[in-house]
Amino acid sequence: MKTNVALSPSVTKNMPTHVGLVMDGNGRWAKQRGLSRIEGHQRGAERLRDIVKICPELGVQFLTAFAFSTENWKRGDEEVNGLVDLFRKYIGSESRELVEKGIKIKFIGNRTAFDQSLVDQMCQLELASHSNDKLVLTIAINYGGRDEIVKMAQAVATQALAGHLNVEQIDESVLNKHSFTHYMPDPELIIRTSGETRISNFLLWQVAYSEIVFDDVLWPEFTPERFKEHVVNFEHKIRRFGSITMKV
Ligand code: IPE
Ligand code: IPE
Ligand code: MG
């Protein structure tokens, strides 16, 4: 019987090594305060900075943050342009500290949609932080889980057509090698803020056995303490992976 590559190697430990964040609620937070949506996103970006800092001490080695989905283009020019400007500023202002703190930064998603200067900034930061090992921070930007699965299928089909792969050889591990997240284990824990109880196209391939926590807090109010609570609570989860043997 084939082993399921989607399982994290850390199942025998009780702490999550990879946490995914769906940072939702910036708009509602801003509206409640009579602020613009962009001001909500600005505050949201600051929250991510706080969470990143405490990951190493909690044993979280991989943090994947959903910043912009393939569907978020529907929001109209003002918000989309504001968000793109914010990414630019965030990368500009945070790069040095992130690199100095030993954090490795990766971006997943379709970056061809962005202008060359932003793409260059992203590549430079990935390069500058390449050998860091305190935490791998992955920012999902213009990311969609379905888009990723299409790309995985295309890559595998290309290999098969070129004669490098037989159809019978295609299994989960072959597909997984072509996922955007091939360099890390699947997330054991996903946290979505703002009370919405959906996954909204985030890491569809990878969440097969993730624990998913829906927190009512709006993202700009999400604190490192709250994050820690969810990480610590994970310890009590009983993960069976389809079996009847209880694994904690
Ligand atoms: C999440 O906050 C950030 C992005 C999707 C870019 P929202 O902007 O979706 O906030 P709400 O859901 O409207 O409150
Ligand atoms: C999910 O939030 C995407 C990000 C947090 C980047 P959305 O606000 O886009 O999700 P929906 O539209 O409520 O499902
Ligand atoms: Mg939202």
Short mmCIF file of C-alpha atoms and ligand atoms in Angstrom, two decimals:
data_model
loop_
_atom_site.label_atom_id
_atom_site.label_comp_id
_atom_site.label_asym_id
_atom_site.label_seq_id
_atom_site.Cartn_x
_atom_site.Cartn_y
_atom_site.Cartn_z
CA MET A 1 0.00 0.00 0.00
CA LYS A 2 1.27 3.44 -0.89
CA THR A 3 2.03 5.88 1.87
CA ASN A 4 0.23 9.18 1.76
CA VAL A 5 2.78 11.89 1.05
CA ALA A 6 0.28 14.50 2.12
CA LEU A 7 0.93 13.57 5.74
CA SER A 8 3.32 15.68 7.68
CA PRO A 9 6.45 14.03 9.03
CA SER A 10 5.70 15.62 12.40
CA VAL A 11 2.61 13.56 13.24
CA THR A 12 4.28 11.96 16.21
CA LYS A 13 5.10 15.35 17.74
CA ASN A 14 2.35 17.31 19.37
CA MET A 15 3.13 20.74 18.07
CA PRO A 16 2.46 21.96 14.56
CA THR A 17 5.58 22.59 12.49
CA HIS A 18 3.65 24.26 9.69
CA VAL A 19 0.82 26.72 10.31
CA GLY A 20 -1.29 28.31 7.57
CA LEU A 21 -3.02 31.63 8.13
CA VAL A 22 -6.08 32.95 6.30
CA MET A 23 -5.76 36.55 7.42
CA ASP A 24 -9.36 37.67 6.99
CA GLY A 25 -11.38 40.58 8.36
CA ASN A 26 -9.27 43.64 7.53
CA GLY A 27 -12.16 45.34 5.70
CA ARG A 28 -14.69 44.80 8.47
CA TRP A 29 -12.22 45.94 11.09
CA ALA A 30 -11.67 49.18 9.16
CA LYS A 31 -15.38 49.72 8.55
CA GLN A 32 -16.15 49.37 12.26
CA ARG A 33 -13.76 52.27 12.87
CA GLY A 34 -14.74 54.49 9.96
CA LEU A 35 -11.38 53.82 8.29
CA SER A 36 -10.65 52.91 4.69
CA ARG A 37 -10.24 49.26 3.73
CA ILE A 38 -6.59 49.95 2.90
CA GLU A 39 -6.03 51.18 6.44
CA GLY A 40 -7.41 47.83 7.56
CA HIS A 41 -4.93 46.03 5.33
CA GLN A 42 -2.10 48.17 6.70
CA ARG A 43 -2.99 47.18 10.23
CA GLY A 44 -3.26 43.56 9.08
CA ALA A 45 0.27 43.63 7.69
CA GLU A 46 1.55 44.78 11.10
CA ARG A 47 -0.15 41.81 12.77
CA LEU A 48 1.67 39.39 10.50
CA ARG A 49 4.97 40.92 11.60
CA ASP A 50 4.11 40.16 15.27
CA ILE A 51 3.14 36.56 14.54
CA VAL A 52 6.31 35.92 12.52
CA LYS A 53 8.43 36.97 15.50
CA ILE A 54 7.05 34.39 17.91
CA CYS A 55 7.03 31.39 15.55
CA PRO A 56 10.58 30.21 16.28
CA GLU A 57 10.01 30.07 20.05
CA LEU A 58 6.81 28.03 19.52
CA GLY A 59 8.60 25.51 17.33
CA VAL A 60 6.70 26.60 14.23
CA GLN A 61 9.18 26.16 11.39
CA PHE A 62 6.91 27.06 8.49
CA LEU A 63 4.32 29.82 8.39
CA THR A 64 2.22 30.30 5.26
CA ALA A 65 0.14 33.47 5.10
CA PHE A 66 -2.65 34.07 2.58
CA ALA A 67 -2.24 37.68 1.48
CA PHE A 68 -4.09 37.87 -1.84
CA SER A 69 -6.19 35.27 -3.63
CA THR A 70 -6.69 34.70 -7.34
CA GLU A 71 -10.27 35.85 -6.69
CA ASN A 72 -9.32 39.10 -4.91
CA TRP A 73 -8.85 40.88 -8.25
CA LYS A 74 -12.66 41.21 -8.25
CA ARG A 75 -12.38 43.95 -5.62
CA GLY A 76 -11.89 46.85 -7.96
CA ASP A 77 -8.91 48.98 -8.87
CA GLU A 78 -8.72 51.14 -5.77
CA GLU A 79 -8.42 48.27 -3.31
CA VAL A 80 -6.28 46.08 -5.59
CA ASN A 81 -3.83 48.92 -6.35
CA GLY A 82 -3.74 49.81 -2.65
CA LEU A 83 -2.92 46.21 -1.77
CA VAL A 84 -0.19 45.95 -4.40
CA ASP A 85 1.33 49.21 -3.06
CA LEU A 86 1.17 47.75 0.41
CA PHE A 87 3.02 44.58 -0.65
CA ARG A 88 5.67 46.77 -2.21
CA LYS A 89 6.03 48.84 0.98
CA TYR A 90 5.92 45.77 3.21
CA ILE A 91 8.70 44.05 1.30
CA GLY A 92 10.70 47.30 1.25
CA SER A 93 10.35 48.03 4.95
CA GLU A 94 10.47 44.49 6.40
CA SER A 95 13.13 42.86 4.23
CA ARG A 96 16.15 43.84 6.25
CA GLU A 97 14.74 42.84 9.60
CA LEU A 98 13.36 39.57 8.28
CA VAL A 99 16.70 38.63 6.74
CA GLU A 100 18.62 39.69 9.87
CA LYS A 101 16.29 37.62 12.06
CA GLY A 102 17.17 34.50 10.08
CA ILE A 103 13.82 34.18 8.32
CA LYS A 104 13.64 32.62 4.90
CA ILE A 105 10.97 34.18 2.71
CA LYS A 106 9.19 32.51 -0.16
CA PHE A 107 6.30 33.66 -2.31
CA ILE A 108 3.77 31.29 -3.84
CA GLY A 109 1.14 32.14 -6.43
CA ASN A 110 1.15 33.53 -9.91
CA ARG A 111 3.53 36.48 -9.78
CA THR A 112 3.42 37.17 -13.52
CA ALA A 113 0.33 39.31 -12.86
CA PHE A 114 2.47 41.89 -11.04
CA ASP A 115 4.72 44.55 -12.51
CA GLN A 116 8.39 43.76 -12.99
CA SER A 117 9.63 45.95 -10.13
CA LEU A 118 7.50 44.07 -7.60
CA VAL A 119 8.52 40.72 -9.09
CA ASP A 120 12.17 41.80 -8.79
CA GLN A 121 11.65 42.79 -5.15
CA MET A 122 10.13 39.39 -4.43
CA CYS A 123 12.99 37.53 -6.17
CA GLN A 124 15.64 39.61 -4.39
CA LEU A 125 14.12 38.93 -0.98
CA GLU A 126 13.89 35.21 -1.71
CA LEU A 127 17.50 35.23 -2.77
CA ALA A 128 18.75 37.34 0.15
CA SER A 129 17.04 35.09 2.69
CA HIS A 130 17.71 31.81 0.90
CA SER A 131 20.10 30.30 3.45
CA ASN A 132 18.16 31.40 6.55
CA ASP A 133 16.72 28.69 8.78
CA LYS A 134 14.86 30.17 11.79
CA LEU A 135 11.49 30.08 10.01
CA VAL A 136 10.26 29.71 6.46
CA LEU A 137 7.69 32.43 5.88
CA THR A 138 5.69 31.81 2.73
CA ILE A 139 3.45 34.58 1.46
CA ALA A 140 0.65 33.40 -0.81
CA ILE A 141 0.02 36.24 -3.20
CA ASN A 142 -2.21 35.95 -6.25
CA TYR A 143 -2.52 32.41 -4.99
CA GLY A 144 -5.38 29.98 -5.62
CA GLY A 145 -5.45 26.34 -4.60
CA ARG A 146 -7.22 25.35 -7.81
CA ASP A 147 -4.75 27.34 -9.89
CA GLU A 148 -1.94 25.47 -8.13
CA ILE A 149 -3.53 22.07 -8.85
CA VAL A 150 -3.93 23.03 -12.54
CA LYS A 151 -0.22 23.95 -12.63
CA MET A 152 0.70 20.63 -10.99
CA ALA A 153 -1.33 18.75 -13.61
CA GLN A 154 0.26 20.75 -16.43
CA ALA A 155 3.78 20.06 -15.13
CA VAL A 156 3.13 16.33 -14.80
CA ALA A 157 1.46 16.16 -18.24
CA THR A 158 4.45 17.94 -19.78
CA GLN A 159 6.82 15.38 -18.27
CA ALA A 160 4.65 12.50 -19.48
CA LEU A 161 4.42 13.92 -23.00
CA ALA A 162 8.19 14.34 -23.08
CA GLY A 163 8.53 10.65 -22.22
CA HIS A 164 10.06 11.22 -18.77
CA LEU A 165 7.15 9.65 -16.93
CA ASN A 166 4.64 6.85 -17.55
CA VAL A 167 1.03 7.53 -16.64
CA GLU A 168 1.17 4.61 -14.15
CA GLN A 169 4.03 6.35 -12.33
CA ILE A 170 1.89 9.38 -11.51
CA ASP A 171 0.98 9.21 -7.85
CA GLU A 172 0.55 11.65 -4.96
CA SER A 173 4.26 12.07 -4.42
CA VAL A 174 4.89 12.90 -8.09
CA LEU A 175 2.10 15.48 -8.04
CA ASN A 176 3.29 16.86 -4.71
CA LYS A 177 6.76 17.50 -6.12
CA HIS A 178 5.13 19.97 -8.49
CA SER A 179 3.09 21.73 -5.82
CA PHE A 180 4.02 25.30 -4.90
CA THR A 181 4.79 24.07 -1.37
CA HIS A 182 7.03 21.12 -2.31
CA TYR A 183 9.78 22.43 0.02
CA MET A 184 7.78 21.94 3.21
CA PRO A 185 5.44 19.51 4.95
CA ASP A 186 1.69 19.99 4.74
CA PRO A 187 0.27 22.37 7.35
CA GLU A 188 -0.87 20.58 10.47
CA LEU A 189 -2.87 23.63 11.50
CA ILE A 190 -4.78 26.29 9.55
CA ILE A 191 -6.15 29.35 11.34
CA ARG A 192 -8.76 31.52 9.67
CA THR A 193 -9.83 34.71 11.37
CA SER A 194 -13.01 36.83 11.05
CA GLY A 195 -15.51 34.07 11.82
CA GLU A 196 -15.91 32.87 8.24
CA THR A 197 -15.97 29.07 8.16
CA ARG A 198 -14.60 28.40 4.70
CA ILE A 199 -11.23 27.76 3.12
CA SER A 200 -11.61 30.21 0.18
CA ASN A 201 -9.25 28.37 -2.18
CA PHE A 202 -6.30 28.23 0.25
CA LEU A 203 -3.89 25.25 0.01
CA LEU A 204 -6.57 22.86 -1.28
CA TRP A 205 -4.12 20.04 -2.01
CA GLN A 206 -2.27 20.44 1.29
CA VAL A 207 -5.14 20.69 3.80
CA ALA A 208 -6.29 17.08 3.38
CA TYR A 209 -5.61 16.33 7.05
CA SER A 210 -5.02 19.77 8.53
CA GLU A 211 -6.76 20.84 11.69
CA ILE A 212 -8.72 23.96 10.84
CA VAL A 213 -9.48 26.58 13.47
CA PHE A 214 -11.97 29.34 12.77
CA ASP A 215 -11.46 32.29 15.06
CA ASP A 216 -14.02 35.11 15.33
CA VAL A 217 -11.35 37.74 15.85
CA LEU A 218 -10.81 40.10 12.90
CA TRP A 219 -7.28 39.78 11.57
CA PRO A 220 -6.08 43.29 12.61
CA GLU A 221 -6.89 42.29 16.21
CA PHE A 222 -5.25 38.89 16.07
CA THR A 223 -2.46 38.83 18.64
CA PRO A 224 0.62 36.65 19.12
CA GLU A 225 -1.01 35.43 22.37
CA ARG A 226 -4.05 34.27 20.43
CA PHE A 227 -1.81 32.57 17.89
CA LYS A 228 0.07 30.84 20.68
CA GLU A 229 -3.22 29.63 22.19
CA HIS A 230 -4.19 27.93 18.93
CA VAL A 231 -0.75 26.39 18.52
CA VAL A 232 -0.79 25.08 22.10
CA ASN A 233 -4.39 23.78 21.76
CA PHE A 234 -3.29 21.77 18.77
CA GLU A 235 -1.43 19.54 21.20
CA HIS A 236 -4.75 18.02 22.32
CA LYS A 237 -5.99 17.18 18.85
CA ILE A 238 -6.35 13.51 18.10
CA ARG A 239 -5.31 12.95 14.51
CA ARG A 240 -6.31 9.58 13.12
CA PHE A 241 -5.53 10.01 9.43
CA GLY A 242 -8.33 7.61 8.61
CA SER A 243 -7.21 4.87 10.98
CA ILE A 244 -8.72 3.85 14.30
CA THR A 245 -5.41 4.15 16.09
CA MET A 246 -5.37 7.44 17.88
CA LYS A 247 -2.35 9.55 17.24
CA VAL A 248 -1.91 12.70 19.21
C1 IPE B 1 -8.47 39.91 4.17
O1 IPE B 1 -9.35 40.86 4.66
C2 IPE B 1 -7.41 40.49 3.28
C3 IPE B 1 -7.56 40.16 1.85
C4 IPE B 1 -8.42 39.32 1.36
C5 IPE B 1 -6.65 40.82 0.93
P1 IPE B 1 -10.61 41.31 3.85
O2 IPE B 1 -10.28 42.48 3.01
O3 IPE B 1 -11.21 40.17 3.10
O4 IPE B 1 -11.58 41.74 5.00
P2 IPE B 1 -13.15 41.55 5.06
O5 IPE B 1 -13.42 40.09 4.90
O6 IPE B 1 -13.74 42.36 3.96
O7 IPE B 1 -13.53 42.05 6.42
C1 IPE B 2 -9.51 34.92 1.75
O1 IPE B 2 -10.29 35.98 2.18
C2 IPE B 2 -8.28 35.44 1.05
C3 IPE B 2 -7.29 36.10 1.88
C4 IPE B 2 -7.32 36.20 3.18
C5 IPE B 2 -6.17 36.65 1.18
P1 IPE B 2 -11.49 36.55 1.29
O2 IPE B 2 -12.08 37.67 2.06
O3 IPE B 2 -11.04 36.83 -0.08
O4 IPE B 2 -12.48 35.30 1.24
P2 IPE B 2 -14.05 35.27 0.96
O5 IPE B 2 -14.31 36.09 -0.27
O6 IPE B 2 -14.74 35.83 2.16
O7 IPE B 2 -14.37 33.82 0.79
MG MG B 3 -12.58 38.79 3.58
#
